[in-house]
Short mmCIF file of C-alpha atoms in Angstrom, two decimals:
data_model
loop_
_atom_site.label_atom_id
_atom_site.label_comp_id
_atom_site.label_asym_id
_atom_site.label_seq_id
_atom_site.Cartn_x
_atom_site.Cartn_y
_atom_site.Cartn_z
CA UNK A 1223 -9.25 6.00 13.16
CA UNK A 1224 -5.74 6.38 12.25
CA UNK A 1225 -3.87 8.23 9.46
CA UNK A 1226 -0.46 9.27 7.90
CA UNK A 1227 1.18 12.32 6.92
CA UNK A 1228 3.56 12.30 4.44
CA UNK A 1229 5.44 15.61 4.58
CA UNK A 1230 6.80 15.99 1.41
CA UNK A 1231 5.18 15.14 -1.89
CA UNK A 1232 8.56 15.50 -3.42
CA UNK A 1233 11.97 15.19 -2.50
CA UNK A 1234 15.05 15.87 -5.69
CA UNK A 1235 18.51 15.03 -4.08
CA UNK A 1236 21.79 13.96 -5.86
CA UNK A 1237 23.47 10.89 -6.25
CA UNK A 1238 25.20 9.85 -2.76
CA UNK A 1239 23.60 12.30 -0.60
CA UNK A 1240 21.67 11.46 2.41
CA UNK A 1241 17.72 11.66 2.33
CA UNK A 1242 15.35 11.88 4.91
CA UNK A 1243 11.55 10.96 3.97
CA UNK A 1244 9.45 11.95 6.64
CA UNK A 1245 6.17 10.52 8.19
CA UNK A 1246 4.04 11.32 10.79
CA UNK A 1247 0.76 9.68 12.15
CA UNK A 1248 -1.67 9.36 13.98
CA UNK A 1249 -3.63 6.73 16.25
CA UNK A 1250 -5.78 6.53 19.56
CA UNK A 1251 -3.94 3.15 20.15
CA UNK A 1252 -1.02 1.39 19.60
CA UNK A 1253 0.58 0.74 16.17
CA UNK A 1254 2.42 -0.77 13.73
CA UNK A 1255 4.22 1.17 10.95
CA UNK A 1256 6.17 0.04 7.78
CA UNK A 1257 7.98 2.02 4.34
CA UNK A 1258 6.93 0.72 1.41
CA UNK A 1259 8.22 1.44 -1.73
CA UNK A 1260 6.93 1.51 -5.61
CA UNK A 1261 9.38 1.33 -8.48
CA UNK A 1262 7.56 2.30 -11.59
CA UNK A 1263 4.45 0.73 -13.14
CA UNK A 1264 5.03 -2.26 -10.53
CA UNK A 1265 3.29 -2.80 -7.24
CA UNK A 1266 4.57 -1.73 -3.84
CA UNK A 1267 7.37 -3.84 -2.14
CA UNK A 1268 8.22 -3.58 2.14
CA UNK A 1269 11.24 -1.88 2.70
CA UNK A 1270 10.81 -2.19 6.39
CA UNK A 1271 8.53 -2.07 9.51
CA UNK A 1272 8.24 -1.48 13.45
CA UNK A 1273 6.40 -3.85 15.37
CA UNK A 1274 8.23 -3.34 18.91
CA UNK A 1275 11.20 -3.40 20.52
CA UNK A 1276 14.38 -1.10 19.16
CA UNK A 1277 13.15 2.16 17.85
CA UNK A 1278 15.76 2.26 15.31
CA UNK A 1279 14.62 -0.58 12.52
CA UNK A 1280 17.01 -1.20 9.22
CA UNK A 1281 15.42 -2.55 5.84
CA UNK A 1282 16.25 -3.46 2.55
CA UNK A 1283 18.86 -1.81 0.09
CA UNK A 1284 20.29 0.29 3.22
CA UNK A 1285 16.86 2.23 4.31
CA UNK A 1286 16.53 2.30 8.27
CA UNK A 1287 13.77 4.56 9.64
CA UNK A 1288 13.09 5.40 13.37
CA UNK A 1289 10.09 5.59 15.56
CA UNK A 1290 9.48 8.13 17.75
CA UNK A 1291 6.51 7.51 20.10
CA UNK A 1292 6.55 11.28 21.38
CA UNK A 1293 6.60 13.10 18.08
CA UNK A 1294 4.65 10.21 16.84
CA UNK A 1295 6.70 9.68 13.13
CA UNK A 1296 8.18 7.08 11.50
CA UNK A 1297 11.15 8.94 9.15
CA UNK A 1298 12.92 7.20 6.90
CA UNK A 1299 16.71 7.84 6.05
CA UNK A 1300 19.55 6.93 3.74
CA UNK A 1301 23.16 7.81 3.80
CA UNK A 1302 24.02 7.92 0.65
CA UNK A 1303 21.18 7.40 -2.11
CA UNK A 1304 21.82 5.68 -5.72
CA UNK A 1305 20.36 6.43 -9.09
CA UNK A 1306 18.39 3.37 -8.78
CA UNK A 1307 16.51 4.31 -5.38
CA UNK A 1308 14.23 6.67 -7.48
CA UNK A 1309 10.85 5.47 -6.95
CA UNK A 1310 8.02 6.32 -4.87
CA UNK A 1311 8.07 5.95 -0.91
CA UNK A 1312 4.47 5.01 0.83
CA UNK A 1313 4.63 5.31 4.68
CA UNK A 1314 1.75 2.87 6.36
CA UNK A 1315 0.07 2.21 9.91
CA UNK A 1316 -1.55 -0.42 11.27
CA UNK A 1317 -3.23 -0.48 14.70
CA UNK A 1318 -1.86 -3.48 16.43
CA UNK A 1319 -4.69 -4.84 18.82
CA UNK A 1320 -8.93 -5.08 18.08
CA UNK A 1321 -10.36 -6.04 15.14
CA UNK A 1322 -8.86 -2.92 13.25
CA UNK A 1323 -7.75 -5.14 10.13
CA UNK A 1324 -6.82 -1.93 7.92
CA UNK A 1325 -3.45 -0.69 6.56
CA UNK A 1326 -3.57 3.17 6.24
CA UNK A 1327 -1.03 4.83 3.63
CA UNK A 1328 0.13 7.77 3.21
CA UNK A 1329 0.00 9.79 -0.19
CA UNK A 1330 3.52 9.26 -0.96
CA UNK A 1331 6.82 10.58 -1.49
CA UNK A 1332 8.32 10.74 -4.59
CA UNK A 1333 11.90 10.71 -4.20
CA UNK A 1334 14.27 11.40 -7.50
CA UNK A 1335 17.92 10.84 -7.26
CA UNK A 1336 19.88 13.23 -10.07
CA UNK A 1337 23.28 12.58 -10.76
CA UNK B 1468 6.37 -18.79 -7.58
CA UNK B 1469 3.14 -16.54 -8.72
CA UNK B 1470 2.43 -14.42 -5.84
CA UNK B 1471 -0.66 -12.07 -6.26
CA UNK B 1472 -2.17 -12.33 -9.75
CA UNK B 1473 -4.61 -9.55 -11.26
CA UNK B 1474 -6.29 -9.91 -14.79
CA UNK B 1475 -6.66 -7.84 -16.68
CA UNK B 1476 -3.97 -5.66 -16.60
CA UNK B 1477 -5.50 -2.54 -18.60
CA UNK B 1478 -9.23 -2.08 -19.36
CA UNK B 1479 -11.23 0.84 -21.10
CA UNK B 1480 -15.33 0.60 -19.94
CA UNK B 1481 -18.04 2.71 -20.89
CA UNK B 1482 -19.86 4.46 -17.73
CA UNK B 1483 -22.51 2.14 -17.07
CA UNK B 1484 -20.77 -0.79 -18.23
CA UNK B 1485 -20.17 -3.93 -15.11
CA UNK B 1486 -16.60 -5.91 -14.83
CA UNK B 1487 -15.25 -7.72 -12.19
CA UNK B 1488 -10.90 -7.13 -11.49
CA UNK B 1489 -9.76 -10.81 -10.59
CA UNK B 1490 -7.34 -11.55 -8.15
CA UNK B 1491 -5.73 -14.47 -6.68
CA UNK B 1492 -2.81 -15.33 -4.65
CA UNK B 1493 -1.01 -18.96 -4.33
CA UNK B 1494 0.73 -18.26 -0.85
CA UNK B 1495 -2.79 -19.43 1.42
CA UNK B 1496 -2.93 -16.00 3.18
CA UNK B 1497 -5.94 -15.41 4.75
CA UNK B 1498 -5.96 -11.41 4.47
CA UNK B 1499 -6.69 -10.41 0.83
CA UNK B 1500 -7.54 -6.49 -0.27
CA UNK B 1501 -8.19 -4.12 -3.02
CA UNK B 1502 -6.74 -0.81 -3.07
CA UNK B 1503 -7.19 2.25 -5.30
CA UNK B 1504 -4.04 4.21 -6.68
CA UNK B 1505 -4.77 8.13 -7.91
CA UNK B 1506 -2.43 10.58 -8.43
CA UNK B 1507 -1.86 12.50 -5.14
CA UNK B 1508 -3.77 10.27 -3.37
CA UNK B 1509 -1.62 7.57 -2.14
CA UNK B 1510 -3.56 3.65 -1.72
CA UNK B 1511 -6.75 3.99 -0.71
CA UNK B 1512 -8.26 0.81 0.96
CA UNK B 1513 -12.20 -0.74 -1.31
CA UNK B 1514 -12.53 -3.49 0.83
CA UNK B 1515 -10.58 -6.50 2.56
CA UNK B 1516 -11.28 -9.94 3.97
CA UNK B 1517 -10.04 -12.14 6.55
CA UNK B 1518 -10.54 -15.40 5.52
CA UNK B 1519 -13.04 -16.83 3.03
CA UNK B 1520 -16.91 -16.03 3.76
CA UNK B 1521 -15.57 -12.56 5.83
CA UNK B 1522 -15.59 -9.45 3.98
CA UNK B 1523 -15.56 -5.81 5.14
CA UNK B 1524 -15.46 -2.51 4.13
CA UNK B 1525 -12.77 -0.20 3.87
CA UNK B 1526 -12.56 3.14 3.65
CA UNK B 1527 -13.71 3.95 -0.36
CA UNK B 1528 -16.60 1.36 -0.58
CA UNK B 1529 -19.26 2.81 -2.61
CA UNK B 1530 -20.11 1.11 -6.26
CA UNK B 1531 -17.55 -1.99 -5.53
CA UNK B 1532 -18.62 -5.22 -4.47
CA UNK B 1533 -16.51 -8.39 -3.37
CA UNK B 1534 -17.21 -12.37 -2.13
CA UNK B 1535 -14.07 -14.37 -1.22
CA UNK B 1536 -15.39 -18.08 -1.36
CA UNK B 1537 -11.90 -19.52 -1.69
CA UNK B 1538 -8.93 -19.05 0.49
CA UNK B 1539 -6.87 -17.81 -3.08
CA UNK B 1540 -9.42 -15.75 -4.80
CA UNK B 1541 -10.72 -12.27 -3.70
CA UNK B 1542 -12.64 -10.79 -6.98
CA UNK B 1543 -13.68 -7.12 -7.13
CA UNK B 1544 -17.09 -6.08 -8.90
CA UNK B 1545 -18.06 -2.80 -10.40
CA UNK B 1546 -21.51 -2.84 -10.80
CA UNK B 1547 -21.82 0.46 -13.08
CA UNK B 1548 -19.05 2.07 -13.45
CA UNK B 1549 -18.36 5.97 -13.37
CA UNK B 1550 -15.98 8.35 -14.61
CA UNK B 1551 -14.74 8.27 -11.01
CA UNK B 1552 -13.41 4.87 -10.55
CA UNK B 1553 -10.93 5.81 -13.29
CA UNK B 1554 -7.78 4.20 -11.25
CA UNK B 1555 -5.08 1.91 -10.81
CA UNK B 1556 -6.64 -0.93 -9.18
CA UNK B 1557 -3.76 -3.12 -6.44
CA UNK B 1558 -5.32 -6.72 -4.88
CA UNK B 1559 -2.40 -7.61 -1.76
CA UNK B 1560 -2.76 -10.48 0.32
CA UNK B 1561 -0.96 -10.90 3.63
CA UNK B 1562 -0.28 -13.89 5.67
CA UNK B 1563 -1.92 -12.31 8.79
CA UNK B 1564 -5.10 -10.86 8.96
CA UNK B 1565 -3.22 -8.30 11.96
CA UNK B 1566 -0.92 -7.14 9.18
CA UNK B 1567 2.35 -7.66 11.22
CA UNK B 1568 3.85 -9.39 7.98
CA UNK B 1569 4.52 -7.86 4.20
CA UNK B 1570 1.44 -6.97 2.67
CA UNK B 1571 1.75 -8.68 -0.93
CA UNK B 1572 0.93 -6.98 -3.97
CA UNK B 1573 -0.19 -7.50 -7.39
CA UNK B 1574 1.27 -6.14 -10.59
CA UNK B 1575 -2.36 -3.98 -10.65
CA UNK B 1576 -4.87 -3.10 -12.85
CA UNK B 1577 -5.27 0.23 -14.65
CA UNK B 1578 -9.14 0.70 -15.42
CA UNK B 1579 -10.00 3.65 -17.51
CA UNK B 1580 -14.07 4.68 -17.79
CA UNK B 1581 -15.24 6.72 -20.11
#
């Protein structure tokens, strides 16, 4: 069965400071991860996802995250956060062979930006 | 374009009481869900399906039912509902039943039992 750790339940930064929401999981196989994120009383939108290939994968609104097979997480980062990325962050795996047809979240991060 | 529909969007029941959360999607995905939303909890998969006539359970099953007999609608039933199931109720859809696409979501469904 696979799962996902999200480190932080809650992360306060200022305006234009970098953030780092962190994820870590865990599988017997191979996977498929993806950020999603949930703006208040709406549903959850994908900000981005690994499949294969480059570790380093960039999303929407300026979000990249990287794999890391070894340490197996999936953190996400931003340079320089705005006012208007306050929401809350949902990292998600996926196994990516079998019949596993599941996507596993996490319990969220909620990140607030102050200004 | 509609996307992933849920009705109703808010609903009080009495424990005991039965209602069934609609959901349909316009895209013709094959992969369809439910998930459950609590505070602290993070998404919780109820149940999917792969295609209409395949169901399975996910990993909070008990005291919901489903049937997909159409490619667009997945309904969800509570058969007697319980304090419990007090939630925020998400139907998603994907075009993939391997998930390797965006997972759609609905606007959800906040059900409240008393």
């Amino acid at each position: 069965a696979q799962s996902v750790t999200q480190l932080d339940s809650q992360v306060p930064v200022f305006e234009e400071a970098p953030v780092e929401l962190r994820c870590n999981y865990s599988s017997s196989v191979s996977v498929y991860l993806f950020w999603y994120v949930q703006y208040p009383n709406q549903g959850l939108q994908l900000l981005l996802k690994y499949l294969s290939g480059s570790t380093l994968v960039k999303g929407i609104n300026g979000f990249e995250a990287e794999f890391n097979k070894s340490q197996t997480s999936f953190h996400l980062r931003k340079p320089s956060v705005h006012i208007s990325d306050t929401a809350e962050y949902f990292c998600a795996v996926s196994n990516s062979g079998g019949s596993n047809y599941k996507l596993t979240f996490g319990k969220g991060t909620l990140l607030t930006v102050n200004p | 374009n509609a996307g992933v529909t849920q009705t109703p969007k808010f609903q009080v029941l009495k424990t005991g009481q039965s209602m069934t959360l609609q959901c349909a999607q316009d895209m013709n995905h094959e992969y369809m869900s439910w998930y459950r939303q609590d505070p602290g909890m993070g998404l919780r998969l109820i149940h999917y399906s792969v295609g209409a006539g395949i169901t399975d359970q996910g990993e909070v099953p008990n005291g919901y039912n489903v049937s997909r007999s159409t490619t667009e609608d997945f309904p969800l039933r509570l058969l007697s509902a319980a304090p419990s199931q007090t939630s925020v109720y998400f139907c998603a859809s994907s075009s993939t039943r391997l998930l390797t696409g965006e997972l759609f979501f609905g606007e959800g469904s906040r059900l409240t039992v008393l």
